[in-house]
Tab-separated table of C-alpha atoms and ligand atoms in Angstrom:
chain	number	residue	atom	x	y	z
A	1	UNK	CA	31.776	-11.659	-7.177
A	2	UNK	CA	28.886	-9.373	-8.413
A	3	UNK	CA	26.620	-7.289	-6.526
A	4	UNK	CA	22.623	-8.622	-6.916
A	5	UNK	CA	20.140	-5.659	-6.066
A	6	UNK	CA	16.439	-6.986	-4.641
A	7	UNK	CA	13.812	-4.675	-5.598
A	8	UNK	CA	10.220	-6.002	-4.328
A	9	UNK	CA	6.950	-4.790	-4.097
A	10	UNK	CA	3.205	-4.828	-4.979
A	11	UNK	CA	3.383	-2.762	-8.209
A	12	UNK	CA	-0.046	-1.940	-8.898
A	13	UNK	CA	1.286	-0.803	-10.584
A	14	UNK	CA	4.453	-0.632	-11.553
A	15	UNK	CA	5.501	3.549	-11.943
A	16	UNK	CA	8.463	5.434	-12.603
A	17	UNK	CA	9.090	6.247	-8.941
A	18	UNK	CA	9.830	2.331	-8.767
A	19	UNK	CA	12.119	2.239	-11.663
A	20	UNK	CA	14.461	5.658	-10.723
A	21	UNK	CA	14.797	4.233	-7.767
A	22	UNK	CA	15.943	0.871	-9.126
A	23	UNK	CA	17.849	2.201	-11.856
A	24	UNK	CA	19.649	5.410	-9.556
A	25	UNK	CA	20.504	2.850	-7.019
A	26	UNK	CA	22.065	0.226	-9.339
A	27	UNK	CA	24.295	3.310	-10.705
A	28	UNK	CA	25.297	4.491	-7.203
A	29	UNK	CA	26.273	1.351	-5.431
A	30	UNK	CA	27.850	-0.493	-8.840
A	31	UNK	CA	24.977	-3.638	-9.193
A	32	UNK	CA	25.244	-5.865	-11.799
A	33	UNK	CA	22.078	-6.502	-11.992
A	34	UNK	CA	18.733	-5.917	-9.670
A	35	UNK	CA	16.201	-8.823	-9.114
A	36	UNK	CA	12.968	-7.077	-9.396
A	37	UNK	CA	10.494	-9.774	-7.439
A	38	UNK	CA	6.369	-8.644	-7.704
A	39	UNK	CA	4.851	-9.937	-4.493
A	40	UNK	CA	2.071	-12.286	-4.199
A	41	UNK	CA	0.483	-11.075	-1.327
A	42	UNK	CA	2.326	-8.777	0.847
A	43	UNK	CA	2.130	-9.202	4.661
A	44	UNK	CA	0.613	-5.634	5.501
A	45	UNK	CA	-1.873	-5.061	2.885
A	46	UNK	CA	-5.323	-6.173	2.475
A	47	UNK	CA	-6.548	-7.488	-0.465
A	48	UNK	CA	-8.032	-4.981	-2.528
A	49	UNK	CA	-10.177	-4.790	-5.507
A	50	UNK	CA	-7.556	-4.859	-8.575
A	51	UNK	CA	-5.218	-6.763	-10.768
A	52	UNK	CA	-4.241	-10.019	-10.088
A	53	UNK	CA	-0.330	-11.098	-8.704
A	54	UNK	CA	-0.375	-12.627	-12.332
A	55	UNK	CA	-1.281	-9.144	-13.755
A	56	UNK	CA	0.999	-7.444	-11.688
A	57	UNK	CA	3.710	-9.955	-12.587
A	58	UNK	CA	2.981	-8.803	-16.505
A	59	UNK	CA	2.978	-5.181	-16.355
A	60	UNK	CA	6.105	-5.449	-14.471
A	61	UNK	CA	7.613	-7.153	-17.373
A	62	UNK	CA	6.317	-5.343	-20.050
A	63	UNK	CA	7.064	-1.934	-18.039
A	64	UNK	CA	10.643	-2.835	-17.414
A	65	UNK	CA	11.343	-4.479	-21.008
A	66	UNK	CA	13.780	-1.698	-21.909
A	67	UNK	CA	15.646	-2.109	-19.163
A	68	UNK	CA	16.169	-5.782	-19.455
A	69	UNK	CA	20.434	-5.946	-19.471
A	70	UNK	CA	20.290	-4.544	-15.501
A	71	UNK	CA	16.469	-5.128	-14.160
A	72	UNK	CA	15.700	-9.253	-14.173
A	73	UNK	CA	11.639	-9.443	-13.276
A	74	UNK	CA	11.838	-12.423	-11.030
A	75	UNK	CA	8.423	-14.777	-10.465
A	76	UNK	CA	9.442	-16.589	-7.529
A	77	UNK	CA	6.983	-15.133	-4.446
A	78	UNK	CA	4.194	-14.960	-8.146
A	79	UNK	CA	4.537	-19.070	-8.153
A	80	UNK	CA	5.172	-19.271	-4.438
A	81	UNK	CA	1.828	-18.139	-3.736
A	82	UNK	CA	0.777	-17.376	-0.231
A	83	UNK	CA	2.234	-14.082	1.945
A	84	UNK	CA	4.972	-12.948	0.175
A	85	UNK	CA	7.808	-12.887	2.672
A	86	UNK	CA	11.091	-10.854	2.305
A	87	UNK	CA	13.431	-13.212	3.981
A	88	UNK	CA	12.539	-16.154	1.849
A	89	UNK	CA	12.838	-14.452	-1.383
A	90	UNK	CA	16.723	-13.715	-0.010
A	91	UNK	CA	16.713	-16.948	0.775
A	92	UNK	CA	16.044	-17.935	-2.832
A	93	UNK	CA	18.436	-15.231	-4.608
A	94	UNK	CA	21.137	-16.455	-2.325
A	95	UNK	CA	20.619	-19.890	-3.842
A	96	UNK	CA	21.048	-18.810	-7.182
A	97	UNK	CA	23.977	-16.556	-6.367
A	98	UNK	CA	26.008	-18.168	-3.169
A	99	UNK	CA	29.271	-15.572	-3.811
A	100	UNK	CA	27.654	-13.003	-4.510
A	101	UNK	CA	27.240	-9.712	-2.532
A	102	UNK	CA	22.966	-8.914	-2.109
A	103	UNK	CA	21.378	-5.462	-1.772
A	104	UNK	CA	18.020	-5.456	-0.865
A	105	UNK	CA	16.464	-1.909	-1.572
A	106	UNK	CA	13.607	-0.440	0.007
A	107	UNK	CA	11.888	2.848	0.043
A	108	UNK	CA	11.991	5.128	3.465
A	109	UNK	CA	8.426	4.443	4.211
A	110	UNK	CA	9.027	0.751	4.315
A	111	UNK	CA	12.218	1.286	5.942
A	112	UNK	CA	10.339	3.041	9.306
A	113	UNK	CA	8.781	-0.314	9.821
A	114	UNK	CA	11.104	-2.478	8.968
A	115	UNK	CA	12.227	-4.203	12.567
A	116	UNK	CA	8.157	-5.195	12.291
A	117	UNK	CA	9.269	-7.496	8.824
A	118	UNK	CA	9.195	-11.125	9.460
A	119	UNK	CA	13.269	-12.159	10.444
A	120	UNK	CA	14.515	-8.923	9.535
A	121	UNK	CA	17.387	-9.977	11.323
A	122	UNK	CA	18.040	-13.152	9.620
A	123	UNK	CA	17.345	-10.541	6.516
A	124	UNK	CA	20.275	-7.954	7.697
A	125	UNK	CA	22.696	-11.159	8.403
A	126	UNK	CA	22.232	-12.035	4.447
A	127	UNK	CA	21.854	-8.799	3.128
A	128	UNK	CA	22.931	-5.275	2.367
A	129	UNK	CA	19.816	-2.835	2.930
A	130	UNK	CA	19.969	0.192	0.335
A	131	UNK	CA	17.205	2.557	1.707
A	132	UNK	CA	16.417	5.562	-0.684
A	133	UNK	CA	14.545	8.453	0.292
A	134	UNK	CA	10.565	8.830	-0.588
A	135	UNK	CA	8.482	11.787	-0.972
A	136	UNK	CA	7.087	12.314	2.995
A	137	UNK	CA	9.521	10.486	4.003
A	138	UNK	CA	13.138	11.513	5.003
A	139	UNK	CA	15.860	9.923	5.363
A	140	UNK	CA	17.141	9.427	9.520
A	141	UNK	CA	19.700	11.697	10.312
A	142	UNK	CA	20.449	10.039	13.336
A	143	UNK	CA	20.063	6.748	15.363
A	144	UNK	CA	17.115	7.728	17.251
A	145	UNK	CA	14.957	7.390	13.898
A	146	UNK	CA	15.863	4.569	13.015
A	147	UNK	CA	13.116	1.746	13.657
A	148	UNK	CA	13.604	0.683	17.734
A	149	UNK	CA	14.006	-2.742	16.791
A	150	UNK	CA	17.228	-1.884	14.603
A	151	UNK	CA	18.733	0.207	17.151
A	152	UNK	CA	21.089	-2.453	18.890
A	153	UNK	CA	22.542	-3.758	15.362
A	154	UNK	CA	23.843	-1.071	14.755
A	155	UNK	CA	27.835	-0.780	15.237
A	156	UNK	CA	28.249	3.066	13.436
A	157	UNK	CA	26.033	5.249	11.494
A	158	UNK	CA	27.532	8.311	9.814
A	159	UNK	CA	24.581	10.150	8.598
A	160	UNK	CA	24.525	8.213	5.223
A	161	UNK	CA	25.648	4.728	5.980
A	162	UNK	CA	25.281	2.609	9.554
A	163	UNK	CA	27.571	-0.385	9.863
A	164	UNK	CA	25.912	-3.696	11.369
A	165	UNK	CA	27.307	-5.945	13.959
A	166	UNK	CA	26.181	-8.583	11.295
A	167	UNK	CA	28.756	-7.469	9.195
A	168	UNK	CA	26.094	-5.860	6.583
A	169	UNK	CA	25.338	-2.074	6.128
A	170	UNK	CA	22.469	-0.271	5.398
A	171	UNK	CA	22.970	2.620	2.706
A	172	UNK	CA	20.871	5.565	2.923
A	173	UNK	CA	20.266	6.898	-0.594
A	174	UNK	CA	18.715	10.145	-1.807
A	175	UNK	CA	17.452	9.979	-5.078
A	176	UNK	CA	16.501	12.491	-6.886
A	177	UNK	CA	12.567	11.679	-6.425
A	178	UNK	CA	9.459	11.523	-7.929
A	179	UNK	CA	6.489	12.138	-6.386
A	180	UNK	CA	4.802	9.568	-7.238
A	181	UNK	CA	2.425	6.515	-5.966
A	182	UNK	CA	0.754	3.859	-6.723
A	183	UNK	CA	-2.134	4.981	-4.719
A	184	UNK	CA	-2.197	8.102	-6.856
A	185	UNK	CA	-1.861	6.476	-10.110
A	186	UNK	CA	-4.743	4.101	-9.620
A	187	UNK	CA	-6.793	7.353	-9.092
A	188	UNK	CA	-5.554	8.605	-12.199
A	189	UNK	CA	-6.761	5.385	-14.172
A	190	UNK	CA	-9.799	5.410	-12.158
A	191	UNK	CA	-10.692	9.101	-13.443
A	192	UNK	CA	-9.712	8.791	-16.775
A	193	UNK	CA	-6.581	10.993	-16.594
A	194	UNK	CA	-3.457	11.524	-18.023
A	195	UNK	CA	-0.721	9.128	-16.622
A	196	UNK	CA	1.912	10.268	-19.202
A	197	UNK	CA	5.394	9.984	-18.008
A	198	UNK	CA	4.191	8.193	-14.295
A	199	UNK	CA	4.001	4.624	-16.054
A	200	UNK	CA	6.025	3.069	-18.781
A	201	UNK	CA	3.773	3.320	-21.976
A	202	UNK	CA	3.428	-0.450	-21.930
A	203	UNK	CA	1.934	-0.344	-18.413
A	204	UNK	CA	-0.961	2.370	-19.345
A	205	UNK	CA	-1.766	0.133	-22.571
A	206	UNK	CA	-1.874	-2.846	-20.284
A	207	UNK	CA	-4.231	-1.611	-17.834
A	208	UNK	CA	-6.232	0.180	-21.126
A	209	UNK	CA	-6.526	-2.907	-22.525
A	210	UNK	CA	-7.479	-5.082	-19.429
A	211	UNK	CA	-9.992	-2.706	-17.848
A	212	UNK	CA	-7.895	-2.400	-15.094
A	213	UNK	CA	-8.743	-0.190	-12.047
A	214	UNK	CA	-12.820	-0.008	-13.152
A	215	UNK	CA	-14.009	-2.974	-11.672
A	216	UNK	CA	-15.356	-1.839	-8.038
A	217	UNK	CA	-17.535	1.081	-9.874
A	218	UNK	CA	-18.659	-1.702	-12.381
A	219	UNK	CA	-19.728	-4.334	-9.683
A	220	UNK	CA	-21.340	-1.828	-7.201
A	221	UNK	CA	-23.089	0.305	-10.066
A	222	UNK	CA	-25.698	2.709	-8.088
A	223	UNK	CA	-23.752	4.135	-5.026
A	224	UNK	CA	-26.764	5.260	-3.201
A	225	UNK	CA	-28.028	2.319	-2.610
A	226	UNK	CA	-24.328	0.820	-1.979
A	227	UNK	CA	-24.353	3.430	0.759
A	228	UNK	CA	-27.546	2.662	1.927
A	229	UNK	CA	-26.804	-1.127	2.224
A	230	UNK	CA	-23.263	-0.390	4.200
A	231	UNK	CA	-24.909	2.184	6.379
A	232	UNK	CA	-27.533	-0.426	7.435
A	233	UNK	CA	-25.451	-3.082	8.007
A	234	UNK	CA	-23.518	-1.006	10.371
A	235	UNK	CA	-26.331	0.237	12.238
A	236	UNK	CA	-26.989	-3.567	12.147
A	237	UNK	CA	-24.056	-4.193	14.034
A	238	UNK	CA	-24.205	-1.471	16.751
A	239	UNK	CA	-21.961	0.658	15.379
A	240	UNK	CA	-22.172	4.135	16.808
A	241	UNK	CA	-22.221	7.656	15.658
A	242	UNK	CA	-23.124	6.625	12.345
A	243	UNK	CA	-23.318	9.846	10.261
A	244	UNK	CA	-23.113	9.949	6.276
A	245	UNK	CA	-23.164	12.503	4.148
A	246	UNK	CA	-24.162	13.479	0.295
A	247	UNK	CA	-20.879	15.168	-1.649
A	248	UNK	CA	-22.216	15.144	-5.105
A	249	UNK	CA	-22.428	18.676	-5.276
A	250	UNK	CA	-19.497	19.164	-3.938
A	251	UNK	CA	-15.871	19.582	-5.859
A	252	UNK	CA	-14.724	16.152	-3.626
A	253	UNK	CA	-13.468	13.376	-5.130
A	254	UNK	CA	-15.956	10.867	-3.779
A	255	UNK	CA	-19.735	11.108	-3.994
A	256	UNK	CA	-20.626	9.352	-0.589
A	257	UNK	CA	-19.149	9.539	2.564
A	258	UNK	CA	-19.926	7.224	5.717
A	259	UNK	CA	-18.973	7.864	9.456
A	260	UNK	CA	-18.983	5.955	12.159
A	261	UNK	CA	-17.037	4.544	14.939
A	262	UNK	CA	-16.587	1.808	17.473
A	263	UNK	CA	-16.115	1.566	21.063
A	264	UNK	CA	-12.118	0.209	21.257
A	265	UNK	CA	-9.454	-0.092	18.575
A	266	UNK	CA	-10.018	-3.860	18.515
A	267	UNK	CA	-13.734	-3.763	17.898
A	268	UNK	CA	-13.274	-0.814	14.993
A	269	UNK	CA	-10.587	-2.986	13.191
A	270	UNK	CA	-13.177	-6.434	13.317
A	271	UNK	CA	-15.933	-4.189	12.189
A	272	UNK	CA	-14.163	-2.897	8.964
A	273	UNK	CA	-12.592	-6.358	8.656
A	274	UNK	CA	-16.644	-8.072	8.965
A	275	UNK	CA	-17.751	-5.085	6.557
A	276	UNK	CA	-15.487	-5.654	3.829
A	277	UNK	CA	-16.565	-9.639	3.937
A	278	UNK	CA	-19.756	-8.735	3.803
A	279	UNK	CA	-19.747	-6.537	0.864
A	280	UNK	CA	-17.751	-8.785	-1.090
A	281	UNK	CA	-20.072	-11.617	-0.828
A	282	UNK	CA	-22.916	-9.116	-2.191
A	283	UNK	CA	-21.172	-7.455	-4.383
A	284	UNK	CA	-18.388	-9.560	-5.306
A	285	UNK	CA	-15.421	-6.933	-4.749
A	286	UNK	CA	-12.610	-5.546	-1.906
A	287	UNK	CA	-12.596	-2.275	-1.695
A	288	UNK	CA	-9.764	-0.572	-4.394
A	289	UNK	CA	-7.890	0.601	-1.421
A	290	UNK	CA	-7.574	0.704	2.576
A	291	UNK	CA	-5.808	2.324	5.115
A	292	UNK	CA	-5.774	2.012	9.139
A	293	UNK	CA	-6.760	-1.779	9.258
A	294	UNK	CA	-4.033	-3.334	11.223
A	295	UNK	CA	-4.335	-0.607	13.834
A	296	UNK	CA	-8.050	0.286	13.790
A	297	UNK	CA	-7.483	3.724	15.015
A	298	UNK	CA	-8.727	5.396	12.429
A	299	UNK	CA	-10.067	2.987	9.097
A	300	UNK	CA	-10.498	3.678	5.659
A	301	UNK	CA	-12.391	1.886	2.741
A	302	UNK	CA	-12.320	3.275	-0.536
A	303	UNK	CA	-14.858	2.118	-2.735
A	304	UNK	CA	-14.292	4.268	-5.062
A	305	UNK	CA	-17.816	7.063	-5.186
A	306	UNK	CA	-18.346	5.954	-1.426
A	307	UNK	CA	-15.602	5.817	1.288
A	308	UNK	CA	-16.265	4.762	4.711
A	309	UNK	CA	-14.351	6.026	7.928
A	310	UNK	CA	-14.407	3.480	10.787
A	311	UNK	CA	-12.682	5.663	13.948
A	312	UNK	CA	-12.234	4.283	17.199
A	313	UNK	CA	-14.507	6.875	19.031
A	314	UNK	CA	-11.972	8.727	20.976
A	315	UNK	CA	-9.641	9.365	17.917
A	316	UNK	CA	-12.717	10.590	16.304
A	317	UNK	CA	-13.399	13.355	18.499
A	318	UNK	CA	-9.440	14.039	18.227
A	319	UNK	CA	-9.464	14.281	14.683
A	320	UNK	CA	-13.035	15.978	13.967
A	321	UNK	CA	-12.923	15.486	10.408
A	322	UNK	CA	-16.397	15.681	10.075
A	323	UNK	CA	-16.480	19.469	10.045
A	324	UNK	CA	-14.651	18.633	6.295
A	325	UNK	CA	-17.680	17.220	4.904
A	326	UNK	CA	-20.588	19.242	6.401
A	327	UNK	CA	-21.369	21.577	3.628
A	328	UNK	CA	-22.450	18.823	1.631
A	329	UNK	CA	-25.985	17.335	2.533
A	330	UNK	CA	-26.104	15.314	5.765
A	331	UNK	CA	-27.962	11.939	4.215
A	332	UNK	CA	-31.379	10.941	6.321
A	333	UNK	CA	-30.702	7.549	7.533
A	334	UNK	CA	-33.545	7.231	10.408
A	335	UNK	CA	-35.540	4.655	7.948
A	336	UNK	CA	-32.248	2.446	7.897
A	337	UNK	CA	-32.324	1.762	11.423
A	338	UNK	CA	-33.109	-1.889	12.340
A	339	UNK	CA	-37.107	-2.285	13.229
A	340	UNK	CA	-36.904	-1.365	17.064
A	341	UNK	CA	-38.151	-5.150	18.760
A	342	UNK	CA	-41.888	-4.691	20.109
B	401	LIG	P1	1.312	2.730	-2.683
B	401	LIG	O1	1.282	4.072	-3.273
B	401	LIG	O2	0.041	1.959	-2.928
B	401	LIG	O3	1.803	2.685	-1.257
B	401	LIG	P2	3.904	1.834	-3.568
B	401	LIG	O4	4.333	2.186	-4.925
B	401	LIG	O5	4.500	2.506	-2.388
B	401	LIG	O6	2.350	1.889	-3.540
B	401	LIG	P3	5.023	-0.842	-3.748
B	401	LIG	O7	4.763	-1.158	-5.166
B	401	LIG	O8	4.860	-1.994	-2.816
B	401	LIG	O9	4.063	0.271	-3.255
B	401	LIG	O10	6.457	-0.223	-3.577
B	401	LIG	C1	7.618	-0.979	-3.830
B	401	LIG	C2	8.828	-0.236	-3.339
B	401	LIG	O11	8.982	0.970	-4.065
B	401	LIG	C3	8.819	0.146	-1.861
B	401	LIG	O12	10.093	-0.114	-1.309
B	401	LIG	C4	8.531	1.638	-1.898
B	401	LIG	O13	9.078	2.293	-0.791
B	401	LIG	C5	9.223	2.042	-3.181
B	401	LIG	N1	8.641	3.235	-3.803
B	401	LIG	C6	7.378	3.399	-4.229
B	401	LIG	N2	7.197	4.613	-4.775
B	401	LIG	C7	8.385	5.254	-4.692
B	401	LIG	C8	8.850	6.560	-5.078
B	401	LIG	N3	8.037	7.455	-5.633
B	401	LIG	N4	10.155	6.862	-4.826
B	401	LIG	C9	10.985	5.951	-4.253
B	401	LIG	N5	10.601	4.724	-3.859
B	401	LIG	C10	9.325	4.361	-4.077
């Protein structure tokens, strides 16, 4: 009987955090081997400007090439197409390996949400669940963090290892970590810096050689106007509040920055969600990364020179971030307004 490791994510791209966590985890628990399975599409992102599953699917090979004897890069949710769900990936490894003992392994951020994965269950009743720790994110120290939905499987938990009344555990790991994300590392590529030692050498030549990372500042080209266009089309829409302000002489990372909010959670989630549509139409790209969508609270869309906040009103006035950005130049945007109706 051998022990299979599942390792799955996005990885765009792949980085080093990924692979010490892989590789440490293997090492502690005795794997044979860990299936390392790029998603398609996961369930709780948004598309986003970027590499395609196809290219993600390559710089995970060529990134974990020198590990090939333990880490197997496995295409399955990559031809499956469609949301990439968890469960049917087991589903698959178990196929290939019906005696064998499976260890899914997931970072602590993934693990706080993970009674809100599709059968998680049905995944815990097939599966081991090797949780390592992740920068900003510690591990529980006791029941009451664990997610509420995995409360009632859980039989014993003894600060590092709960046993499961479906006869599984879940390990808690802490790795030694790196501080590392994907997020960060796409900002790194973005602004031309160093990403020696984050990536695998093959994985910066990749995304050198493909352009990777570039294309939303290539397809929207003058960010004024871009700004200009998304401010009007939310005034368009009713959105209130709408503020934006001028940061190129300012030491922040964007150039543009647009604020505005809607009246419920509901309506600030649909107006990000009509916003992106309508920008890809005219300009042919997602934004290169979002955050807040699901829960429209508070929404972000980074394109890159220009981000846009979308805050439900009262979380807004909770958060007053706009205080950050007012020493750079609050932009004029009274000749944006629609044409009042005579
Ligand atoms: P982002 O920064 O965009 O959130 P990510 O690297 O977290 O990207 P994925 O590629 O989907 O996103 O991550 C795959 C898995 O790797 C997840 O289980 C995640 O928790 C884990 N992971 C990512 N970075 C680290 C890290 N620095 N240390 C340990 N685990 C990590």
């Amino acid at each position: 009987m051998s022990k299979v490791g599942i390792f799955g994510g996005t990885f765009d791209p792949l980085h080093m955090g990924h692979i010490n966590s892989m590789i440490s985890a293997a090492g502690e628990y005795g794997l044979d081997i860990v299936r390392v399975v790029p998603a398609f599409q996961s369930p709780f992102r948004q598309p986003t400007a970027g590499p395609t599953p196809e290219q993600r699917y390559e710089m995970v090979e060529r990134g974990l090439e020198n590990y090939k004897d333990i880490l197997k890069v496995d295409r399955q949710e990559v031809d499956r197409g469609g949301v990439s769900y968890t469960i049917g990936t087991i589903d698959h490894v178990r196929a290939e390996h019906k005696d064998d003992e499976l260890y899914l392994i997931v970072g602590m951020d993934q693990f706080e949400g993970f009674d809100r994965w599709k059968s998680f269950e049905k995944i815990l009743n097939r599966s081991h669940l090797i949780v390592t720790s992740r920068p900003g994110a510690d591990l529980p120290e006791s029941l009451q963090e664990f997610p509420l939905g995995l409360v009632d499987l859980v039989e014993d938990f003894d600060g590092k290892q709960a046993l499961l009344n479906t006869g599984k555990s879940i390990l808690f790991f802490q790795l030694e970590d790196v501080d590392l994300s994907a997020t960060e590392i796409r900002k790194r590529f973005r602004d031309k810096e160093s990403v020696h030692e984050m990536v695998p050498k093959a994985v910066a030549d990749y995304v050198r050689e493909n352009g990777l990372y570039q294309a939303v500042s290539a397809k929207i080209g003058d960010f004024e106007k871009f700004t200009e266009y998304c401010i009007q089309y939310l005034l368009s829409k009713k959105s209130i509040q709408v503020r934006a302000f001028d940061l190129r002489d300012m030491d922040f990372p964007s150039e543009f920055t647009i604020v505005t909010s809607g009246t419920s959670t509901k309506q600030t989630s649909a107006m990000a969600q009509n916003l992106i549509r309508e920008i890809k139409t005219k300009y042919g790209t997602y934004p290169q990364h979002t955050e807040g969508l699901r829960e429209g609270r508070w929404v972000v869309l980074d394109y890159g020179a220009t981000i846009i906040h979308i805050f439900y009103d009262y979380v807004r006035m909770e958060y007053r971030l706009e205080e950050l950005w007012t020493s750079g130049k609050t932009m004029d945007i009274r000749h944006l307004e629609p044409a009042a109706k005579t």
